[in-house]
Amino acid sequence: DQQVKQNSPSLSVQEGRISILNCDYTNSMFDYFLWYKKYPAEGPTFLISISSIKDKNEDGRFTVFLNKSAKHLSLHIVPSQPGDSAVYFCAAISQGNKLVFGAGTILRVKS
Amino acid sequence: NAGVTQTPKFQVLKTGQSMTLQCAQDMNHNSMYWYRQDPGMGLRLIYYSASEGTTDKGEVPNGYNVSRLNKREFSLRLESAAPSQTSVYFCASRDPPYQPQHFGDGTRLSIL
């Protein structure tokens, strides 16, 4: 039973346009959400996070939106760059405990 | 600043062989984790150690054992490797409750 779902295995976007990666969750006890980025042959690296008391967090080109009523979060990358091409994992934490990861979305930014 | 270091980076085993994957972190984190990554399944937690001296099972612990040797080191052991354990293994560390995890670069393990 996947508690964190990333339903799009891949996404292709033109350089300069917006990339939107989506994530849905089922556990209402999740209170903190994170996005990780992973390049081939490297470990995941932390990108951005959001607490359940917020609905938006922004860091440069990256913005995460949280819709608690829909149990949905999204990562927006504007503008997208070729170096953003990677696998993006959504993750969730409940009460400071373990992280639960989604299956990941492969983003390809075409130049 | 090395962060999280995993050894080895690659390994090929035969079914039934044993193997220990090593992980060390230099960030003085209390919590350490072992994950496996398989295609289409994201990262699944095998075992974790919330603090030195404690270990707990994660989502997929069968066939694995762990040792939290000290605050820096957390090893993962396969006692009798099986082809189903072919995967990429990641070690991570953090300080709870809401700090992000820092990951090593992984160990790619193939079991024939």
GROMACS .gro file of C-alpha atoms in nm:
model
  223
    1ASP     CA    1   0.000   0.000   0.000
    2GLN     CA    2   0.180   0.308  -0.126
    3GLN     CA    3   0.124   0.601   0.107
    4VAL     CA    4   0.304   0.843  -0.123
    5LYS     CA    5   0.230   0.824  -0.494
    6GLN     CA    6   0.392   0.989  -0.790
    7ASN     CA    7   0.164   0.885  -1.074
    8SER     CA    8   0.372   1.025  -1.359
    9PRO     CA    9   0.680   0.809  -1.420
   10SER     CA   10   0.826   1.070  -1.654
   11LEU     CA   11   0.785   1.426  -1.774
   12SER     CA   12   0.942   1.607  -2.069
   13VAL     CA   13   0.960   1.989  -2.077
   14GLN     CA   14   1.118   2.246  -2.305
   15GLU     CA   15   1.398   2.458  -2.161
   16GLY     CA   16   1.265   2.785  -2.018
   17ARG     CA   17   0.914   2.651  -1.959
   18ILE     CA   18   0.757   2.544  -1.631
   19SER     CA   19   0.796   2.191  -1.497
   20ILE     CA   20   0.522   2.068  -1.263
   21LEU     CA   21   0.579   1.745  -1.072
   22ASN     CA   22   0.292   1.603  -0.872
   23CYS     CA   23   0.263   1.388  -0.562
   24ASP     CA   24  -0.039   1.247  -0.376
   25TYR     CA   25  -0.048   1.097  -0.028
   26THR     CA   26  -0.297   0.895   0.169
   27ASN     CA   27  -0.183   0.926   0.531
   28SER     CA   28  -0.340   1.230   0.699
   29MET     CA   29  -0.081   1.205   0.977
   30PHE     CA   30   0.196   1.325   0.744
   31ASP     CA   31   0.299   1.670   0.862
   32TYR     CA   32   0.615   1.745   0.668
   33PHE     CA   33   0.696   1.695   0.301
   34LEU     CA   34   1.020   1.703   0.107
   35TRP     CA   35   1.140   1.684  -0.251
   36TYR     CA   36   1.468   1.518  -0.342
   37LYS     CA   37   1.654   1.526  -0.672
   38LYS     CA   38   1.867   1.238  -0.795
   39TYR     CA   39   2.122   1.223  -1.075
   40PRO     CA   40   2.242   0.887  -1.212
   41ALA     CA   41   2.510   0.715  -1.001
   42GLU     CA   42   2.460   0.964  -0.718
   43GLY     CA   43   2.255   0.965  -0.400
   44PRO     CA   44   1.938   1.175  -0.369
   45THR     CA   45   1.995   1.534  -0.261
   46PHE     CA   46   1.749   1.746  -0.068
   47LEU     CA   47   1.578   2.014  -0.275
   48ILE     CA   48   1.296   2.181  -0.085
   49SER     CA   49   1.048   2.106   0.194
   50ILE     CA   50   0.717   2.226   0.333
   51SER     CA   51   0.545   2.195   0.666
   52SER     CA   52   0.177   2.102   0.680
   53ILE     CA   53   0.101   2.439   0.841
   54LYS     CA   54   0.197   2.612   0.516
   55ASP     CA   55   0.056   2.590   0.165
   56LYS     CA   56   0.356   2.725  -0.025
   57ASN     CA   57   0.733   2.740   0.007
   58GLU     CA   58   0.964   2.902  -0.243
   59ASP     CA   59   1.338   2.875  -0.298
   60GLY     CA   60   1.468   3.042  -0.611
   61ARG     CA   61   1.332   2.863  -0.917
   62PHE     CA   62   1.167   2.595  -0.703
   63THR     CA   63   0.826   2.628  -0.538
   64VAL     CA   64   0.637   2.358  -0.353
   65PHE     CA   65   0.260   2.383  -0.309
   66LEU     CA   66   0.061   2.181  -0.056
   67ASN     CA   67  -0.314   2.120  -0.073
   68LYS     CA   68  -0.398   1.936   0.248
   69SER     CA   69  -0.766   1.888   0.172
   70ALA     CA   70  -0.676   1.709  -0.152
   71LYS     CA   71  -0.371   1.540   0.002
   72HIS     CA   72  -0.169   1.667  -0.290
   73LEU     CA   73   0.158   1.851  -0.332
   74SER     CA   74   0.339   1.974  -0.637
   75LEU     CA   75   0.684   2.101  -0.725
   76HIS     CA   76   0.711   2.384  -0.977
   77ILE     CA   77   1.040   2.461  -1.149
   78VAL     CA   78   1.048   2.792  -1.334
   79PRO     CA   79   1.226   2.835  -1.567
   80SER     CA   80   1.335   2.479  -1.633
   81GLN     CA   81   1.698   2.423  -1.728
   82PRO     CA   82   1.871   2.122  -1.888
   83GLY     CA   83   2.063   2.068  -1.562
   84ASP     CA   84   1.729   2.004  -1.391
   85SER     CA   85   1.699   1.675  -1.578
   86ALA     CA   86   1.698   1.414  -1.302
   87VAL     CA   87   1.469   1.186  -1.102
   88TYR     CA   88   1.257   1.373  -0.848
   89PHE     CA   89   1.130   1.196  -0.536
   90CYS     CA   90   0.853   1.320  -0.314
   91ALA     CA   91   0.876   1.215   0.052
   92ALA     CA   92   0.665   1.258   0.363
   93ILE     CA   93   0.722   1.240   0.740
   94SER     CA   94   0.473   1.183   1.017
   95GLN     CA   95   0.552   1.318   1.362
   96GLY     CA   96   0.923   1.348   1.295
   97ASN     CA   97   0.968   0.979   1.231
   98LYS     CA   98   1.070   0.793   0.917
   99LEU     CA   99   1.053   0.924   0.562
  100VAL     CA  100   0.819   0.756   0.315
  101PHE     CA  101   0.918   0.802  -0.048
  102GLY     CA  102   0.724   0.802  -0.371
  103ALA     CA  103   0.841   0.603  -0.672
  104GLY     CA  104   0.993   0.907  -0.843
  105THR     CA  105   0.937   1.105  -1.164
  106ILE     CA  106   1.201   1.131  -1.435
  107LEU     CA  107   1.221   1.490  -1.560
  108ARG     CA  108   1.380   1.559  -1.897
  109VAL     CA  109   1.439   1.922  -1.992
  110LYS     CA  110   1.502   1.959  -2.363
  111SER     CA  111   1.723   2.240  -2.494
  112ASN     CA  112   3.340   1.755   0.398
  113ALA     CA  113   3.261   1.395   0.292
  114GLY     CA  114   2.904   1.371   0.430
  115VAL     CA  115   2.787   1.009   0.397
  116THR     CA  116   3.039   0.758   0.258
  117GLN     CA  117   2.938   0.413   0.136
  118THR     CA  118   3.167   0.125   0.047
  119PRO     CA  119   3.190  -0.056  -0.184
  120LYS     CA  120   3.036   0.126  -0.481
  121PHE     CA  121   2.980  -0.192  -0.681
  122GLN     CA  122   2.970  -0.560  -0.591
  123VAL     CA  123   2.873  -0.884  -0.764
  124LEU     CA  124   2.785  -1.183  -0.546
  125LYS     CA  125   2.678  -1.538  -0.605
  126THR     CA  126   2.358  -1.667  -0.451
  127GLY     CA  127   2.424  -1.776  -0.093
  128GLN     CA  128   2.730  -1.558  -0.036
  129SER     CA  129   2.741  -1.309   0.249
  130MET     CA  130   2.832  -0.943   0.230
  131THR     CA  131   2.850  -0.636   0.453
  132LEU     CA  132   2.784  -0.290   0.315
  133GLN     CA  133   2.958  -0.014   0.507
  134CYS     CA  134   2.833   0.337   0.578
  135ALA     CA  135   2.994   0.621   0.768
  136GLN     CA  136   2.884   0.982   0.824
  137ASP     CA  137   3.085   1.276   0.952
  138MET     CA  138   2.799   1.514   1.032
  139ASN     CA  139   2.747   1.396   1.391
  140HIS     CA  140   2.392   1.289   1.308
  141ASN     CA  141   2.204   1.073   1.552
  142SER     CA  142   1.986   0.882   1.305
  143MET     CA  143   2.101   0.659   1.021
  144TYR     CA  144   1.906   0.466   0.758
  145TRP     CA  145   1.946   0.195   0.495
  146TYR     CA  146   1.728   0.200   0.182
  147ARG     CA  147   1.706  -0.003  -0.133
  148GLN     CA  148   1.602   0.146  -0.465
  149ASP     CA  149   1.436  -0.069  -0.728
  150PRO     CA  150   1.289   0.045  -1.061
  151GLY     CA  151   0.938   0.186  -1.022
  152MET     CA  152   0.941   0.147  -0.645
  153GLY     CA  153   1.127   0.448  -0.515
  154LEU     CA  154   1.333   0.412  -0.199
  155ARG     CA  155   1.219   0.156   0.054
  156LEU     CA  156   1.345   0.158   0.410
  157ILE     CA  157   1.524  -0.160   0.517
  158TYR     CA  158   1.644  -0.073   0.868
  159TYR     CA  159   1.712   0.240   1.063
  160SER     CA  160   1.889   0.347   1.379
  161ALA     CA  161   1.732   0.639   1.562
  162SER     CA  162   2.036   0.677   1.784
  163GLU     CA  163   2.357   0.499   1.874
  164GLY     CA  164   2.276   0.161   2.029
  165THR     CA  165   1.929   0.124   1.875
  166THR     CA  166   1.810  -0.034   1.552
  167ASP     CA  167   1.460  -0.093   1.412
  168LYS     CA  168   1.306  -0.266   1.115
  169GLY     CA  169   1.175  -0.067   0.824
  170GLU     CA  170   0.944  -0.167   0.541
  171VAL     CA  171   1.155  -0.448   0.388
  172PRO     CA  172   1.389  -0.598   0.654
  173ASN     CA  173   1.375  -0.967   0.559
  174GLY     CA  174   1.712  -1.111   0.460
  175TYR     CA  175   1.911  -0.826   0.616
  176ASN     CA  176   2.078  -0.744   0.946
  177VAL     CA  177   2.232  -0.419   1.066
  178SER     CA  178   2.484  -0.301   1.320
  179ARG     CA  179   2.519   0.052   1.456
  180LEU     CA  180   2.886   0.026   1.539
  181ASN     CA  181   2.914   0.376   1.684
  182LYS     CA  182   2.762   0.715   1.614
  183ARG     CA  183   2.941   0.742   1.279
  184GLU     CA  184   2.898   0.394   1.133
  185PHE     CA  185   2.597   0.184   1.035
  186SER     CA  186   2.652  -0.140   0.843
  187LEU     CA  187   2.409  -0.360   0.650
  188ARG     CA  188   2.470  -0.734   0.621
  189LEU     CA  189   2.330  -0.989   0.379
  190GLU     CA  190   2.386  -1.329   0.540
  191SER     CA  191   2.282  -1.541   0.241
  192ALA     CA  192   2.237  -1.330  -0.071
  193ALA     CA  193   1.944  -1.397  -0.304
  194PRO     CA  194   1.882  -1.267  -0.658
  195SER     CA  195   1.583  -1.069  -0.523
  196GLN     CA  196   1.831  -0.858  -0.328
  197THR     CA  197   1.986  -0.723  -0.647
  198SER     CA  198   1.936  -0.349  -0.603
  199VAL     CA  199   2.101  -0.016  -0.536
  200TYR     CA  200   2.149   0.039  -0.164
  201PHE     CA  201   2.160   0.386  -0.011
  202CYS     CA  202   2.265   0.488   0.336
  203ALA     CA  203   2.140   0.816   0.483
  204SER     CA  204   2.171   1.014   0.803
  205ARG     CA  205   1.994   1.307   0.966
  206ASP     CA  206   1.898   1.467   1.294
  207PRO     CA  207   1.524   1.432   1.350
  208PRO     CA  208   1.262   1.536   1.372
  209TYR     CA  209   1.230   1.744   1.057
  210GLN     CA  210   1.578   1.783   0.915
  211PRO     CA  211   1.629   1.636   0.565
  212GLN     CA  212   1.827   1.319   0.519
  213HIS     CA  213   2.171   1.327   0.363
  214PHE     CA  214   2.242   1.033   0.135
  215GLY     CA  215   2.554   0.850   0.025
  216ASP     CA  216   2.614   0.776  -0.342
  217GLY     CA  217   2.493   0.418  -0.314
  218THR     CA  218   2.619   0.063  -0.355
  219ARG     CA  219   2.511  -0.117  -0.669
  220LEU     CA  220   2.475  -0.485  -0.577
  221SER     CA  221   2.415  -0.767  -0.824
  222ILE     CA  222   2.344  -1.120  -0.710
  223LEU     CA  223   2.374  -1.397  -0.967
   0.00000   0.00000   0.00000
